[in-house]
mmCIF file of C-alpha atoms in Angstrom:
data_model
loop_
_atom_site.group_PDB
_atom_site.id
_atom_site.type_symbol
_atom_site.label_atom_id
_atom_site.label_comp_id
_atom_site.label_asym_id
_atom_site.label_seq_id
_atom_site.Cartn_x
_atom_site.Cartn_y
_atom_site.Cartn_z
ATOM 1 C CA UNK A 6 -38.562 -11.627 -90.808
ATOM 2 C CA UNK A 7 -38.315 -15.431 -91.781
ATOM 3 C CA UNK A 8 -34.921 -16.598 -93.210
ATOM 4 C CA UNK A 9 -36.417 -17.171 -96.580
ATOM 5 C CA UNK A 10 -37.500 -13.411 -97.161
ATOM 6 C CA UNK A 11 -34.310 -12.250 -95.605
ATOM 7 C CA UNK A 12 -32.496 -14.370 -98.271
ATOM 8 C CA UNK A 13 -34.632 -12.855 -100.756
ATOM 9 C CA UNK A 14 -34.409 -9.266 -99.775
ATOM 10 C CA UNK A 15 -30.632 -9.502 -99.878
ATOM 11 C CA UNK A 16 -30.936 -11.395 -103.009
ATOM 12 C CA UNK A 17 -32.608 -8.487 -104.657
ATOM 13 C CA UNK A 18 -30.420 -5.842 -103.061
ATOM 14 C CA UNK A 19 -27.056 -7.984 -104.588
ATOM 15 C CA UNK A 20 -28.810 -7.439 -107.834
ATOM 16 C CA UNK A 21 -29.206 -3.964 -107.014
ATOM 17 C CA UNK A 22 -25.558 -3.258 -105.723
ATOM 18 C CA UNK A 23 -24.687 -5.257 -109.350
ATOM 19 C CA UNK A 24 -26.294 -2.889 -111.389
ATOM 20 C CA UNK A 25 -25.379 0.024 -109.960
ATOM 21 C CA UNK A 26 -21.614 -0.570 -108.838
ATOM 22 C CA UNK A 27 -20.820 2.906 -107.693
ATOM 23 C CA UNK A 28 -23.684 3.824 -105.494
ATOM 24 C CA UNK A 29 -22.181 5.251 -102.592
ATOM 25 C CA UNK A 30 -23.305 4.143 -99.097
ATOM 26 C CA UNK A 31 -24.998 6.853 -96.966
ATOM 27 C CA UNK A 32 -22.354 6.654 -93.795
ATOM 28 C CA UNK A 33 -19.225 6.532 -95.349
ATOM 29 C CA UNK A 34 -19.332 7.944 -98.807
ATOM 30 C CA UNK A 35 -15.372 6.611 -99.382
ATOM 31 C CA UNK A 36 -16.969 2.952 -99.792
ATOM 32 C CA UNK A 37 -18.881 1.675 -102.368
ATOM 33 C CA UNK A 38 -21.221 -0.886 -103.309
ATOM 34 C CA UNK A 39 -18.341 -3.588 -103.892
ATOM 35 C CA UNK A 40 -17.666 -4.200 -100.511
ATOM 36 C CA UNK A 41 -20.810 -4.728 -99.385
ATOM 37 C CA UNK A 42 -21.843 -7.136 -102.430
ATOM 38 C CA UNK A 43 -19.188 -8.987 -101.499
ATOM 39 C CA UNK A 44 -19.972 -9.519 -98.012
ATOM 40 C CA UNK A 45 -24.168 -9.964 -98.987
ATOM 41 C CA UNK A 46 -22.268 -12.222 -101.937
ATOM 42 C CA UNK A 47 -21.019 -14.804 -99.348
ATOM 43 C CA UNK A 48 -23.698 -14.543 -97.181
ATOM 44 C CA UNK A 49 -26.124 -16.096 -99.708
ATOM 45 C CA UNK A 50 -23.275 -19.160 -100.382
ATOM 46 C CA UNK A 51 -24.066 -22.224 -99.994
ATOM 47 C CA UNK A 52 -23.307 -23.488 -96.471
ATOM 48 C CA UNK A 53 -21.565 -26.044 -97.387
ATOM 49 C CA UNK A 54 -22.074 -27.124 -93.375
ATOM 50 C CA UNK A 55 -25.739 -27.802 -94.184
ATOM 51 C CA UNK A 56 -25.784 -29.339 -97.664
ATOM 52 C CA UNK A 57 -25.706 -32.681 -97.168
ATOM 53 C CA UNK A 58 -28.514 -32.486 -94.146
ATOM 54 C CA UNK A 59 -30.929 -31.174 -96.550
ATOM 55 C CA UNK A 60 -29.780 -33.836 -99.061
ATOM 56 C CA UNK A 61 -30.317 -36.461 -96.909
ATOM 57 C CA UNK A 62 -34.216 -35.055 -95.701
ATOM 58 C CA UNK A 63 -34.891 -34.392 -99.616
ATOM 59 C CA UNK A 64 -33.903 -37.759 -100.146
ATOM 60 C CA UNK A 65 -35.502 -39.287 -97.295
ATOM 61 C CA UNK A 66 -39.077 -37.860 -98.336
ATOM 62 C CA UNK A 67 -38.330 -37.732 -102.232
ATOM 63 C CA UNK A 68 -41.537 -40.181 -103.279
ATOM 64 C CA UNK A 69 -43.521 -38.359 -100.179
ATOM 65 C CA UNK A 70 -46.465 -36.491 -102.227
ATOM 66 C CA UNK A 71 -47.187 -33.843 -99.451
ATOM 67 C CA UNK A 72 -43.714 -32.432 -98.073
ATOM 68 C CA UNK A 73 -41.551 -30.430 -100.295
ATOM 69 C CA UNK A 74 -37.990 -29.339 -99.590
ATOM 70 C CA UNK A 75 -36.765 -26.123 -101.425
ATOM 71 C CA UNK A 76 -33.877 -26.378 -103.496
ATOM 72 C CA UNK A 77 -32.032 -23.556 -102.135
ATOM 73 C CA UNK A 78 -33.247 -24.448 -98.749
ATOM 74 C CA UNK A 79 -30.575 -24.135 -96.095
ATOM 75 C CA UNK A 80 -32.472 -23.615 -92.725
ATOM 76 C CA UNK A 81 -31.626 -26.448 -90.338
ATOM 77 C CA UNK A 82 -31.661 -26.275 -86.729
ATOM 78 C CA UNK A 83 -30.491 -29.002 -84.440
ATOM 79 C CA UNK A 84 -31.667 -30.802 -81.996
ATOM 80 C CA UNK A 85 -30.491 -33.430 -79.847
ATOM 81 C CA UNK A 86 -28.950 -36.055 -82.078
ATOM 82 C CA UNK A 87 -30.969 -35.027 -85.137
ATOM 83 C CA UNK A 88 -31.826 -32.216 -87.039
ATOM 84 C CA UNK A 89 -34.794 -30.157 -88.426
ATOM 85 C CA UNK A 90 -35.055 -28.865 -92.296
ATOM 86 C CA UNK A 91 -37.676 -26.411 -93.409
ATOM 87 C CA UNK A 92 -39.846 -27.899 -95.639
ATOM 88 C CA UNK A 93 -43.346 -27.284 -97.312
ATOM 89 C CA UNK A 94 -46.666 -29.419 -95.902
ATOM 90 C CA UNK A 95 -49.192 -30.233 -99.118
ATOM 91 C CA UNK A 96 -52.618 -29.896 -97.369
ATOM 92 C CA UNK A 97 -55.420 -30.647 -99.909
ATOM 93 C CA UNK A 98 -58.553 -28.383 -100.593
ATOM 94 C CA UNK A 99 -60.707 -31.193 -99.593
ATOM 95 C CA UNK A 100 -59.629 -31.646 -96.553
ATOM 96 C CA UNK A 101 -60.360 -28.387 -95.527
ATOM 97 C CA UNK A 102 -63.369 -28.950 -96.159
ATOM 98 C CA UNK A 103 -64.319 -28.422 -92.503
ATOM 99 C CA UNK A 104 -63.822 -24.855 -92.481
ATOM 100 C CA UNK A 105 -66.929 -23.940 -94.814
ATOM 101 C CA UNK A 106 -68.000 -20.820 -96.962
ATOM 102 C CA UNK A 107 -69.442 -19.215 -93.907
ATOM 103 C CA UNK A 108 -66.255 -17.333 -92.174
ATOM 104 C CA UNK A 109 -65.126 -16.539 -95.688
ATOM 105 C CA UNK A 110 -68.775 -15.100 -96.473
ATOM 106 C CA UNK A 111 -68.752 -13.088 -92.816
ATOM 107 C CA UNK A 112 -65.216 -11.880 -93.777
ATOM 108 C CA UNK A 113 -66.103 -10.247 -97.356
ATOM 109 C CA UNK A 114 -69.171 -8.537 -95.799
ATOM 110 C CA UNK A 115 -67.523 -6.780 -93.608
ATOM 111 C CA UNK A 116 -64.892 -6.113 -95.746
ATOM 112 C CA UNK A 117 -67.426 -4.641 -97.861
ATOM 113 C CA UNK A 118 -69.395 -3.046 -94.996
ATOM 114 C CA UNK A 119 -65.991 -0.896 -94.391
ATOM 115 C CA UNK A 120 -66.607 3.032 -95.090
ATOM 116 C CA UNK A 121 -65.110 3.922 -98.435
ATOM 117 C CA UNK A 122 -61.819 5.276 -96.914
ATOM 118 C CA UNK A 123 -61.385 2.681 -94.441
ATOM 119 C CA UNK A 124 -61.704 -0.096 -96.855
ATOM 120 C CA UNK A 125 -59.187 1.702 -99.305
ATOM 121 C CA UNK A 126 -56.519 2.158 -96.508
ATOM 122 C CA UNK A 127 -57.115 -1.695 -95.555
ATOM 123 C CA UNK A 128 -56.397 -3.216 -98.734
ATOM 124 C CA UNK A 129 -53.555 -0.521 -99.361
ATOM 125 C CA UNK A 130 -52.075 -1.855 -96.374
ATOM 126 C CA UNK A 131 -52.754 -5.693 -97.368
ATOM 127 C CA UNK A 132 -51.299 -5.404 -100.925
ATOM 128 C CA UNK A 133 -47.791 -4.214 -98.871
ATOM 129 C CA UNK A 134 -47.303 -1.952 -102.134
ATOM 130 C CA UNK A 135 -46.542 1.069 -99.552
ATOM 131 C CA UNK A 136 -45.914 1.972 -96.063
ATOM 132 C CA UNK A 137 -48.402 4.353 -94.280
ATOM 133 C CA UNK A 138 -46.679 7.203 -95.480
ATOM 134 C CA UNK A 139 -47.132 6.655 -99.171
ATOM 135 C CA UNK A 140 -51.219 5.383 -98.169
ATOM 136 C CA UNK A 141 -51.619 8.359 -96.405
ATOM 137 C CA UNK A 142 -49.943 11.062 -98.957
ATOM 138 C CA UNK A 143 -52.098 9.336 -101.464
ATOM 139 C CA UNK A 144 -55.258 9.432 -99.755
ATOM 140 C CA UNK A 145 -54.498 13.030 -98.323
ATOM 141 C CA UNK A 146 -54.727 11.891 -94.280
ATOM 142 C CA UNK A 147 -52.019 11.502 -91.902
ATOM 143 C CA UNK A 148 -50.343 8.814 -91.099
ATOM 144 C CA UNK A 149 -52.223 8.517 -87.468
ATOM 145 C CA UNK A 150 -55.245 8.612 -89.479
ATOM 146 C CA UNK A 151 -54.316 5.602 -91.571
ATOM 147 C CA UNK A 152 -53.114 3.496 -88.211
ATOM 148 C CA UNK A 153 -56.780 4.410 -87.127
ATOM 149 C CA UNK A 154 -58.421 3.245 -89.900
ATOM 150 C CA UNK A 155 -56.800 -0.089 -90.078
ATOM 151 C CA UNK A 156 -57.087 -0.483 -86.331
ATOM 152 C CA UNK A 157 -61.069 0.133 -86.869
ATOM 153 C CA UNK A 158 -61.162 -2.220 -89.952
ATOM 154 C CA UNK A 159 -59.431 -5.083 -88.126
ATOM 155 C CA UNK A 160 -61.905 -4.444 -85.054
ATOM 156 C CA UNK A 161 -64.795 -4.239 -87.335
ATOM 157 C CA UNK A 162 -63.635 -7.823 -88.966
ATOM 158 C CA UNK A 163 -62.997 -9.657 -85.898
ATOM 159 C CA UNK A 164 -66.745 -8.595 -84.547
ATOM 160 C CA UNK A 165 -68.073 -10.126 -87.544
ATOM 161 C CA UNK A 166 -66.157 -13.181 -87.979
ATOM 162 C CA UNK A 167 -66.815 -13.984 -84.028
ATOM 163 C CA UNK A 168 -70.794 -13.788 -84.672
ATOM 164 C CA UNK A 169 -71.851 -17.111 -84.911
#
């Protein structure tokens, strides 16, 4: 999982822990929520290490009109006598151009070629609404059933976005 979601997840789950001070923790019912809001609490500070290397990159490519640095951006990774920041590349729609109507067109056919069930587990699974459990209690298979079908939708795909 990149940094950025694993921020956010524990963003949400502080939020969670807030509202709901006294859930208990599954292993060790004598703790509560506090202590581990604290701990997710300063995890999501500020590195105070890294603040003034993204400062200086947001700076540094402030008037550039394709790269964007994230406020709250705090992944930097070293290297040599420098360092890298995360940022954001602006790539515009004309420039891609290149890459035409016609995969896009091969994709939605065979999207739309899928058998009913297939298709529904595919974009159950894409949406990321609910794990393979949920998909298949809801569509009354099993769970194999649903790895199956998304295994023969991605096959299906790939054969039709390799014909030329």
């Amino acid at each position: 999982m990149p940094d950025h979601d694993a921020r956010a997840l524990l963003v949400e789950a502080l939020d969670f822990l807030n509202d709901h001070p006294c859930f208990s923790l599954r292993r060790d019912r004598r703790r509560t929520s506090y202590q581990l809001a604290s701990r997710i609490d300063a995890f999501l500070a500020p590195d105070t290490a890294v603040l003034p290397i993204v400062t200086a990159a947001r700076e540094r490519w402030l008037n550039a009109h394709n790269l964007r640095i994230d406020p709250d951006e705090q992944t930097v990774q070293r290297e040599g006598d420098g360092y890298w920041v995360r940022a954001w590349v602006r790539v515009d729609a004309a420039d891609l151009a290149d890459v035409g109507a016609a995969p896009i067109d091969r994709y939605a056919r065979a999207v739309a070629g899928l058998p009913e069930i297939t298709r529904q587990v595919l974009l159950a699974d894409f949406l990321g609404r609910e794990d393979f459990t949920a998909i298949a209690v809801r569509l009354g298979i099993t769970t194999q059933e649903v790895e199956q079908h998304i295994a023969d939708a991605l096959a299906a795909i790939a054969q039709a976005l390799d014909r030329a």
